[in-house]
Amino acid sequence: MPPKRALPPGNAGRQNKRLKIARSIFVQETSASSRPSNSDGLPDSIDVEKFVESRSFELRAMQQAMKNAKAGSTHRAWQELPRHLRRRAASHNVRRVPHRLRQKSRAEMGHLRRKILGRSLPKRGKDRRELRTDAFARRQKDKKWLETHVWHAKRMHMANMWGYRLAIKPTEKSFRPSHRASVHGSILHDASYYGLIELRGAQLILSRTLEICCDPSGAGPASKRFLSGIRGWETAIYEAGSYPFGCIGPIFIIWKATATGSHTPQPTDASPTASKPRRNQKREREKKGNMSEPQLELPDEAARTIWIRCHPAIFSLVFSALKEAVSLTLDNMKKSPLYTQNSYSVEVVDLRDSINVFEITGPKSSQVIHGALTPTIANQKDEFRKYWSSLSDLQNTGSIPSNMVIGFTVLDPRLNFPPKNARVRIEKEELPTIRKPWECFPTASLAQSDIWDQSVRDTLKVPRFKKKEIDARKAQNPVPGTHLKPTPPDNRIPVLLVQRSVKSISSAMSSSSLPAQSFSQRATNSDPNLHGWTLIVPKGWGMPFLTNLIYTGTRVGGQRERAHQAFEAGAAYFPRDFPTCKAYEEFAVARAADDKERWMKKPPAKRVSWEKLSTLNPWKSAWRVALGLDPASRTDTGTDYGSDADMVPTQREEETQPEPESSSVVRPWLLHGPGTRAIVENIARLLGPASGLLSEINALRRKRELPPLDATTDANALLQGALVHVRVTPCGRGVADDMAFIYALEDQEARAWANAHAQQGLGGYEVGEEPPDATELSKVVPSENAVIGFVTSGNYSLSRGKGYAIGAISLVRFLEIREQAHRLRQGNDWLVKVRNRDGTVCRAAHVDFLE
């Protein structure tokens, strides 16, 4: 056997030598005078202090040897970091490693970098090297970056969406932790990509403009709660004067608060008026409000400003709809004899990329805001001081008025970095009692902020001091880590804080409002609402505020986490839950392309066979089939077994029957809003629901001074094209996925499902088991003509511990389901059957309104 070849004196030899030196302990040589005097070699007595002092060299040598052995181990510098701080780029870039490990990392990467690159110097010289700013600008030619893009790109999966480069989800496993943070802690989302439109003009013109193009159900734009600017308004926008058709999407509207508007504070239960009748209480509140702050209503000719926030997918449509509504309003004013003497004008301004918006959700969001922001002395009014002191003790923002607006000015957040996380103060003496309710009511003076001023925002676009200048000032502090004291040159940043709630309107309704409500419906109505704050800051201050907010311990989420919050709260999420909208069509087309590409990459044996499942359309939901406007016929399923398009037919083709004229004039539309339940309840009692629906729609249009629908509008066509939002809760097992089919049940099958689940409720079955009758019923696949709707968002609900879905079904079929439940004496247990597009098992489920 030949002898082993000796290893060359290369890297391996140097590494072994380095490890041997690192693991050695230096020893101090002993002198003759330090030897023991007795014959046994042991001292007669020992002094601990002197002994430790004499062995200080050995102790230090042992500590240094342990440190060197750890540093000289087989781990590289970037591997010594915690897992949540490790970056893949850190193994190739010294600047990606913290400062304390850069020297070791530089020693490790020197020869490796030269070996990989084959050179020691970069290809470009310093004079020809591209600047970092120019490189970033070049990469934003076809998309826009948020101010926090670099921070998100290091920690999240990014994708191009709606003209922006947005964060989809964190790179770490954080689906369940993000849900727990939204329910028990706090989670932050950068929503600066939302569009912002500003309207400036007379108050009367702005109110009439919004009435023309906004949802007429619910409160109007001229309501006192919104007009004074103390609360925001969530509504849906339509094409000008086209309600209920032409739905564009949801928007959020804020009126600029003025010094003359106010809100009458309501007394608490401990006030003397609590024992008086309701009429007297109202009079007392009005007197008290007039005494504390005079209510001066603004004239209709007063100049006002409105901010409208909308989804980036519908920004151009919203902008066009507002301009059209303004034109119609001005034309109507010119024709009116009451306003011919006055001349009005309205400015519609695009304010995209002029502000930064952070959405903080969770019960600890108030503590995050209180710990990360520091108000200036100019905000030290009695009203604001009362609000700010009670903010840290607020355990849930759902206890304050919805969409409450607070405006104030804060110091540069970099001066107070790192922030101190605020905590809720709970006195031990008050533990058995209930905490006092929120006593800070919305007022116009509390809602005022300088962020509405364009000149102020332009001044603050670029911070006056760079971060390195702030750090240099901190280095001069006598005590390291202390906060800097603000100086007159430091920036003061105006911000706007808006209460935010993620909830469905029907979840807020009490169970007493629904007659004979079943247990299943009471369970679906108790959706877990999520509350938090929306922080609006000027452009140029995204990263300073983000750093302070994150340092308080809040998590950061992307598009997946934001959509999941709406799903858990039982609220419709735009655009995936808004069929018949243009943005939904674009979303459906993009999702279909991704799903089909993913399906085609799999081999035929490892992917779903749509041919065998007889799936109606595996890539898009056929809403016209659910409405009964088109026949149920399978479209392109993407099979690769060959296509018959190029084949010559051997049989004579049957003549296609022309579609009925009624289907060509039927226009699909979505019935949603705060008054959906009342409308359906009203028309369900009538013998002719079509005429009842038409009268309800015309009543809403007259409420906003819009003319009724055209005389040519067919009531039956209006009813046939209506879709309604529903929540789908399985009766037992099963989880509905996106684009799952919703089927109607025959009377016999509905009775059999009800008996099967009643048998399951009697007991004797473990978790996950179901009676044999339910198992047999789940194998029955209905015909394609029985489709009445589709699931738009379906998944396993973490808060409910079972499957849950949000979808839309035909209003005609929904009325039939209600009539069937009444006929079978099932109360309000409205049963349907749900089947996933990639399966054959059908599960019974309850449906209810989702408003």
Steps between C-alpha positions, in 0.01 A plus 500: 500500500661829400563754775254782548580821325603777736271801512647815350572779747198699392181614662453179701842534666445863582155421644633221725777724622255780573270267693793362701610848599144604583452201733821548696509668845799711595664414835712728717835360604541458878799639684693333783363736764140401428553127572341351817719466805379176663607155397155387374483771234191662652486839672422515870228767448347682209375855456218500246547860391872461452454162332255640244725798440800274447304285255354794306724428204374142469137610535535761230686252280222244537231756413699618201561142389126426516431810295768413243378141474149619432620756245729249334234235457372369171213754492530797274428850621150527356413158648557630851203734468149404614291344229268798465802725426672272248503611136615300203682803366696525825718205394633705208482859621683622810267795543204264549656376827474697828793718591627273778553213252625691200870451576459125517276499193751709304774249581280211386382658178823646368652198326159352414394813318816506295461130425138537383546817300844411369617855565574722797350826372151575364457515127397863506703775648361736757452772244296270273305325773121553496364699788261327739232759436527459123485122531183520706342742253587269210330207674178701543427563132204262483394513865519718810671434828368603836729690732533186710571275201862419586406401854218275376705349217754364750234323704204420274402347169432781253283514188377755246141598577294795378806688377694459825757259636322375812572254778296180476599309813798471736777258411478335841216272603259748649144416392373400842719745696365782284143395579579486872657844477186646343279344771718533810786734407556737209600471135603777261442536127634772271197614297668796331416351159134599541393789278404840640278757330429849632185699425488872573191711456180621658345276762171474312668398175717238666202349682292483181796348314540218749125436506500442124773234498493337846291219645162648604434239769598610848608846610577763239808717448326803646436333837623701798719215618698517174455862393680642803809290426502317833433158346578332171245342267529156342284451193501366145533713190306448177504656159329837519124452532506129406413335834450204542706424187857603433650421840867602505609408853524614862644838597574688823409870529622757755381861518755753615407608850427866559513704819128576484376142491471292814344190641277497806661275763267239643495461878590172664262285703621664819373843391191652663303465175528122497179452699294742288280402203659479156351828378628684805841333464523623142411854602752492783771377268424775252512761776823362635655489157396858425641619832835325456563589137264695273376308195530731204387337180697597193310661211460309176727746322793439737816364336571145612751227423448125470747214488391179327712185538443215256661177388777545239323261261205740463675835536451605139133393507435689823677808367290496182176437691567795730572734210182389326300546821646850544401591145145375551469687828622828353264463203205438732593805706510721194153384399355555847346850547618509864870489413523678167651811659790309656799355317648178634819312423644175630862385488574128467865439593701178476696463826655162444847456654448810714439322832598178675238284666557230764221269613552363853254228601459330834411573864851632570498747211427790737807417709708483182385847393555643848850354527623585150375861472582803713259795470639850502436758771266686264253210535481531877137608508263368761306304241800339337675439832195308618499293182873426504506398867211258449645355177761285678229341717269427206486121468286490186434776248160347429369679811544845345283656227545336163733682255579769758756754369777649716755748369815615679868578447788278612875536532748337267471132598874452456564724800324256732640179359488242648142560619368375831213261454194624687313260725147497633481622859274279708458578867463200728222673691295533177535137384155380614332802337445590136722772360348837419374542143675715244426860597680684220236571237581617145505876450596728213786659696645155574482400131690802364846441353747691281548196277213629284714798397688439175774749587570323830528165324735644239724641774523161669572295186869484592594477870716786615759271661630173365521190710876520535467853637246380756735216595789745537292703744418185695869411521562824687254412775671452838282192564487264203153397385315802636254690283592826337337822609323673210650821370326776300651384167358146545196410291152490647286257302120529485322165500143374478372206702179323396328218686484188283271199527499183293151357541182419318192709563287197576739386775425817692125435495351358814335164498172659605469672162454163327175318577521130585874492444651155504808392686704465181423857395577639844838330472571649158400849615759499779789577268823608672529869422848651471575858593799730480627832367589651164799732527543759222836683476648728232715381215868448580439368854414138428819339631542713816148415612524135392817447701345636818176309454677169443732547796200492735461130425226499238512254213494600133268342246453507126209451264433148624471610862276794414263280297493239775396763756193582293426129457516429873284805576238385250536810280510514122849575369551702184536402220470122544156511672337755268375323185354707215764770565764574240778456753367153582509404133866602477575310821320189371688506169838530675413221745382276217826549312706414810290194585512369145876552475550318830273218382679461167840465670387179671506168312160350405523238775559760774237759417124519522306364204228753434354275230424220747362738761280673241591835650304785349792743470810426709663838447223758540165514675212494250275761657264518203435129540424551870251772405337275242597725208727250321471123465735281705770392254861419576757735353873460437644275771852507369528129418793385295339190356440670171258755371209450267517850367685392185291188440239482225166398652348186354153569630270780405518781753186580684363845457573712807195645660515878540511628856181648635469870475464533875853368562652758268352793694565356846793681656673328795540719808588458867255590776705594806513767765354570843139469377529167319329294769207742528449505122497120473272466801255745346483344155480147643159582650356607165334282240693685228859542626615646166276805522584533869871507425451766232303718741767458770775605259302801381434601861875502567561704187238757604673520836804646319284713267572273205233427240347151506624233266394522139150391412657244269661325797337161542435406864545130426834566330611711798421216740649232281838677472540571872772334710515515878794447738469199732708327763525122469551290814523118467252304710766244584823403333657660197685814397389692193778639280497796267271463197308213660153432360188581702198283411135516592332200664178328414242468776564131553876541514476805729282302740748208492796731577310660787418158650859379459650796685228487763606140560863613527404758761347234725846369583697182459737633234856612557654814361531470122248218471161527336199271481472251212210690349713813462781297344266354241341837427839660445570263209202626301626754246228733375463607143676804361169680460456501879786750548371814673827668593870471574735539794728802463707448820515164672742347747535354846415768754749516786269700724197273443688170497311376192448571135360835396436671169370821346319489170223639284181335376208599283236705678222304328638169628561650843132587527417143395728364776318716757165376373624140511612534864161646589321222312702227676460674837874539545478856627790712381731204432556571132677194357712471186757254373866590431751315282860594431599526136764224539282253691182296481389513864213738575447640850189661643545854626301789645482832317422841640527865400839666484448875499 
